[in-house]
mmCIF file of C-alpha atoms in Angstrom:
data_model
loop_
_atom_site.group_PDB
_atom_site.id
_atom_site.type_symbol
_atom_site.label_atom_id
_atom_site.label_comp_id
_atom_site.label_asym_id
_atom_site.label_seq_id
_atom_site.Cartn_x
_atom_site.Cartn_y
_atom_site.Cartn_z
ATOM 1 C CA MET A 1 103.020 83.439 95.465
ATOM 2 C CA THR A 2 105.201 85.472 93.467
ATOM 3 C CA THR A 3 108.037 87.013 95.380
ATOM 4 C CA ALA A 4 110.914 87.288 92.806
ATOM 5 C CA TYR A 5 110.952 89.656 89.975
ATOM 6 C CA SER A 6 111.852 88.829 86.507
ATOM 7 C CA SER A 7 115.231 89.938 84.928
ATOM 8 C CA GLU A 8 114.236 89.506 81.480
ATOM 9 C CA SER A 9 113.238 93.232 80.784
ATOM 10 C CA SER A 10 116.242 94.793 82.580
ATOM 11 C CA THR A 11 115.006 98.556 82.816
ATOM 12 C CA GLU A 12 111.415 98.132 82.522
ATOM 13 C CA ARG A 13 109.528 100.116 85.579
ATOM 14 C CA VAL A 14 106.915 97.622 87.190
ATOM 15 C CA PRO A 15 104.341 98.459 90.058
ATOM 16 C CA GLY A 16 105.710 98.140 93.669
ATOM 17 C CA ARG A 17 104.144 95.288 95.402
ATOM 18 C CA ALA A 18 102.103 95.073 98.436
ATOM 19 C CA TRP A 19 100.888 92.527 100.805
ATOM 20 C CA THR A 20 98.315 92.763 103.619
ATOM 21 C CA VAL A 21 97.769 90.649 106.547
ATOM 22 C CA ARG A 22 94.794 91.295 108.456
ATOM 23 C CA ILE A 23 92.835 90.167 111.651
ATOM 24 C CA THR A 24 89.104 90.215 111.118
ATOM 25 C CA GLY A 25 86.722 89.723 113.936
ATOM 26 C CA HIS A 26 83.472 87.501 113.554
ATOM 27 C CA SER A 27 80.383 86.832 115.751
ATOM 28 C CA GLY A 28 80.713 84.491 118.437
ATOM 29 C CA ARG A 29 84.069 86.219 119.682
ATOM 30 C CA VAL A 30 86.330 84.525 117.377
ATOM 31 C CA ALA A 31 88.573 86.145 114.653
ATOM 32 C CA SER A 32 90.547 84.987 111.527
ATOM 33 C CA VAL A 33 93.689 86.025 109.608
ATOM 34 C CA THR A 34 93.553 86.832 106.035
ATOM 35 C CA CYS A 35 96.368 87.542 103.603
ATOM 36 C CA SER A 36 96.212 89.387 100.343
ATOM 37 C CA THR A 37 98.127 86.591 98.727
ATOM 38 C CA ALA A 38 95.269 83.969 98.027
ATOM 39 C CA ALA A 39 97.831 81.091 98.013
ATOM 40 C CA CYS A 40 98.780 81.526 101.763
ATOM 41 C CA ARG A 41 97.431 78.932 104.204
ATOM 42 C CA MET A 42 95.887 80.724 107.163
ATOM 43 C CA PRO A 43 94.830 79.138 110.590
ATOM 44 C CA PRO A 44 91.197 78.451 111.250
ATOM 45 C CA ARG A 45 89.115 81.026 113.021
ATOM 46 C CA SER A 46 89.960 81.196 116.767
ATOM 47 C CA ALA A 47 89.168 82.831 120.037
ATOM 48 C CA ASP A 48 92.903 83.005 120.847
ATOM 49 C CA LEU A 49 93.473 86.505 119.490
ATOM 50 C CA THR A 50 96.963 86.632 121.068
ATOM 51 C CA ALA A 51 98.017 83.531 119.007
ATOM 52 C CA LEU A 52 96.316 85.104 115.818
ATOM 53 C CA ARG A 53 98.335 88.328 116.239
ATOM 54 C CA THR A 54 101.496 86.191 116.779
ATOM 55 C CA PHE A 55 100.748 84.298 113.538
ATOM 56 C CA ALA A 56 99.785 87.285 111.518
ATOM 57 C CA ALA A 57 103.049 89.011 112.511
ATOM 58 C CA ALA A 58 105.131 85.949 111.605
ATOM 59 C CA HIS A 59 103.426 85.625 108.312
ATOM 60 C CA ALA A 60 104.162 89.269 107.415
ATOM 61 C CA ALA A 61 107.585 88.924 108.463
ATOM 62 C CA ALA A 62 107.802 85.710 106.392
ATOM 63 C CA HIS A 63 106.631 87.688 103.375
ATOM 64 C CA ALA A 64 109.164 90.127 103.867
ATOM 65 C CA LYS A 65 111.959 87.635 104.207
ATOM 66 C CA VAL A 66 111.170 85.678 100.881
ATOM 67 C CA ALA A 67 110.283 88.788 98.859
ATOM 68 C CA THR A 68 113.308 89.967 96.563
ATOM 69 C CA ILE A 69 112.865 93.798 96.214
ATOM 70 C CA ASN A 70 112.845 94.687 92.423
ATOM 71 C CA PRO A 71 115.192 97.778 91.956
ATOM 72 C CA HIS A 72 113.120 98.702 88.970
ATOM 73 C CA ALA A 73 109.864 98.958 90.814
ATOM 74 C CA TYR A 74 108.038 102.296 91.217
ATOM 75 C CA CYS A 75 106.827 103.511 94.549
ATOM 76 C CA HIS A 76 103.534 101.686 95.615
ATOM 77 C CA CYS A 77 102.908 104.766 97.813
ATOM 78 C CA GLY A 78 103.144 106.909 94.670
ATOM 79 C CA ALA A 79 100.915 104.689 92.913
ATOM 80 C CA GLN A 80 98.269 105.360 95.473
ATOM 81 C CA ARG A 81 98.834 109.019 94.971
ATOM 82 C CA CYS A 82 100.593 109.123 98.227
ATOM 83 C CA GLY A 83 97.574 108.660 100.320
ATOM 84 C CA ALA A 84 99.722 106.991 103.238
ATOM 85 C CA HIS A 85 100.948 110.636 103.929
ATOM 86 C CA PRO A 86 98.561 113.306 102.770
ATOM 87 C CA SER A 87 100.082 115.891 104.747
ATOM 88 C CA ALA A 88 103.579 115.563 103.805
ATOM 89 C CA LYS A 89 104.061 116.131 100.132
ATOM 90 C CA THR A 90 107.095 114.755 98.202
ATOM 91 C CA SER A 91 108.123 113.621 94.859
ATOM 92 C CA CYS A 92 108.911 109.906 94.603
ATOM 93 C CA ALA A 93 112.502 109.273 94.124
ATOM 94 C CA GLY A 94 115.393 107.265 95.265
ATOM 95 C CA THR A 95 116.048 103.582 95.593
ATOM 96 C CA VAL A 96 113.139 100.946 96.352
ATOM 97 C CA VAL A 97 112.820 99.918 99.938
ATOM 98 C CA MET A 98 110.610 97.301 101.448
ATOM 99 C CA ILE A 99 108.576 98.654 104.484
ATOM 100 C CA LEU A 100 106.530 97.142 107.292
ATOM 101 C CA ARG A 101 103.435 99.289 108.198
ATOM 102 C CA HIS A 102 101.941 98.156 111.466
ATOM 103 C CA ASP A 103 99.938 100.577 113.941
ATOM 104 C CA PRO A 104 100.656 99.320 117.391
ATOM 105 C CA ILE A 105 97.573 100.813 118.838
ATOM 106 C CA VAL A 106 95.159 99.066 116.380
ATOM 107 C CA ARG A 107 97.171 95.932 115.901
ATOM 108 C CA GLN A 108 95.057 94.228 113.404
ATOM 109 C CA VAL A 109 96.705 95.186 110.118
ATOM 110 C CA TRP A 110 100.487 94.512 108.742
ATOM 111 C CA SER A 111 101.237 95.797 105.299
ATOM 112 C CA LEU A 112 104.436 95.194 103.464
ATOM 113 C CA GLU A 113 105.093 97.593 100.478
ATOM 114 C CA GLU A 114 107.883 98.349 97.989
ATOM 115 C CA VAL A 115 108.266 102.336 98.110
ATOM 116 C CA CYS A 116 110.542 104.850 97.186
ATOM 117 C CA GLU A 117 113.123 106.037 99.889
ATOM 118 C CA MET A 118 111.470 109.542 99.831
ATOM 119 C CA CYS A 119 108.043 108.241 100.958
ATOM 120 C CA ALA A 120 109.222 105.679 103.327
ATOM 121 C CA PRO A 121 110.112 108.135 106.269
ATOM 122 C CA LEU A 122 106.872 109.988 105.673
ATOM 123 C CA ILE A 123 104.471 107.153 106.339
ATOM 124 C CA PRO A 124 103.402 106.751 109.738
ATOM 125 C CA ASN A 125 104.182 103.449 111.678
ATOM 126 C CA ALA A 126 106.464 102.303 108.858
ATOM 127 C CA THR A 127 109.865 100.650 109.455
ATOM 128 C CA VAL A 128 112.259 99.937 106.573
ATOM 129 C CA LEU A 129 113.131 96.310 106.546
ATOM 130 C CA ALA A 130 115.268 96.172 103.405
ATOM 131 C CA ARG A 131 116.816 98.306 100.598
ATOM 132 C CA ALA A 132 117.321 97.134 96.910
ATOM 133 C CA ALA A 133 120.705 97.526 95.366
ATOM 134 C CA ARG A 134 120.955 100.471 92.960
ATOM 135 C CA PRO A 135 120.926 98.978 89.432
ATOM 136 C CA ASN A 136 124.134 99.492 87.266
ATOM 137 C CA ARG A 137 122.635 101.298 84.272
ATOM 138 C CA ALA A 138 125.854 100.455 82.159
ATOM 139 C CA THR A 139 125.349 96.701 82.383
ATOM 140 C CA LYS A 140 122.356 94.418 82.634
ATOM 141 C CA PRO A 141 121.454 93.574 86.100
ATOM 142 C CA PRO A 142 122.172 90.021 87.342
ATOM 143 C CA THR A 143 119.604 87.428 87.750
ATOM 144 C CA THR A 144 119.925 87.939 91.656
ATOM 145 C CA PRO A 145 120.015 91.505 92.891
ATOM 146 C CA ALA A 146 123.279 92.739 94.263
ATOM 147 C CA GLY A 147 123.119 93.247 98.035
ATOM 148 C CA GLN A 148 120.592 90.395 98.776
ATOM 149 C CA VAL A 149 122.118 87.190 99.812
ATOM 150 C CA PRO A 150 119.918 84.316 100.052
ATOM 151 C CA SER A 151 119.501 83.113 103.638
ATOM 152 C CA PRO A 152 120.080 79.535 104.815
ATOM 153 C CA ALA A 153 117.365 77.281 105.064
ATOM 154 C CA ARG A 154 115.076 77.426 108.172
ATOM 155 C CA PRO A 155 112.461 75.146 109.536
ATOM 156 C CA SER A 156 108.970 75.855 108.166
ATOM 157 C CA ILE A 157 106.097 77.526 109.975
ATOM 158 C CA ALA A 158 102.412 77.523 109.443
ATOM 159 C CA GLY A 159 101.451 79.454 106.093
ATOM 160 C CA GLY A 160 104.329 77.742 104.164
ATOM 161 C CA PHE A 161 107.062 80.146 104.856
ATOM 162 C CA SER A 162 110.457 79.726 106.618
ATOM 163 C CA ALA A 163 110.570 80.300 110.376
ATOM 164 C CA PRO A 164 111.227 83.733 111.756
ATOM 165 C CA PRO A 165 114.545 85.146 112.171
ATOM 166 C CA ALA A 166 116.819 83.783 114.870
ATOM 167 C CA GLU A 167 117.658 86.052 117.878
ATOM 168 C CA GLY A 168 119.956 88.737 117.020
ATOM 169 C CA ASP A 169 118.572 89.054 113.524
ATOM 170 C CA ALA A 170 116.811 92.345 114.064
ATOM 171 C CA PRO A 171 115.186 94.201 110.948
ATOM 172 C CA ILE A 172 116.955 97.442 109.753
ATOM 173 C CA ARG A 173 115.000 100.215 111.066
ATOM 174 C CA SER A 174 114.922 103.645 109.640
ATOM 175 C CA SER A 175 114.722 106.997 111.174
ATOM 176 C CA ARG A 176 111.776 109.297 110.676
ATOM 177 C CA ARG A 177 113.907 112.112 109.349
ATOM 178 C CA ALA A 178 114.075 112.711 105.815
ATOM 179 C CA PRO A 179 117.331 111.691 103.940
ATOM 180 C CA GLN A 180 120.128 114.005 104.033
ATOM 181 C CA ARG A 181 121.920 115.288 100.904
ATOM 182 C CA PRO A 182 125.814 115.509 101.104
ATOM 183 C CA ARG A 183 126.907 118.971 101.441
ATOM 184 C CA ARG A 184 129.040 120.456 98.521
ATOM 185 C CA GLN A 185 132.310 121.994 99.293
ATOM 186 C CA ARG A 186 132.998 125.548 98.117
ATOM 187 C CA SER A 187 136.010 125.676 95.813
ATOM 188 C CA GLY A 188 138.977 127.625 97.268
ATOM 189 C CA GLN A 189 138.316 126.667 100.895
#
């Protein structure tokens, strides 16, 4: 699984990444969890839907935790012609953010995506988990993006990822409002 970006091409734009974790029902009242990353290990089919939902949510959280946001990525939503928010048109702009999309009513699909900060608040059921540091255009970016500190090692969980965050480590939630621009002050006042 590729989670970090390469710093060899310092300003080259690359596609925003996306991961999808899905619960699929099968005959015989059993279900399975799948991940868009083929290398991920998934539990066997089970009739315990609650356990599968818990695993799927933890697996999506683990992907978000180990992914290093590429500040040079272009918006995954924009690459999909902004199909996630067809009624609200915008131009892709701003820093790259990692969002988690999960409809609490359907409860079968978790999507992590690198999108721009203009699209993120327009996508229904999306929560901003992390923001990429703005790249310094004057110098080459460091090999580890600024603003992202590696977390301490934690015990592993099924799927090959580190354990979910400890109590008190809540994700950063974004508001559904569009980003506000600072007001200009008039001269002479």
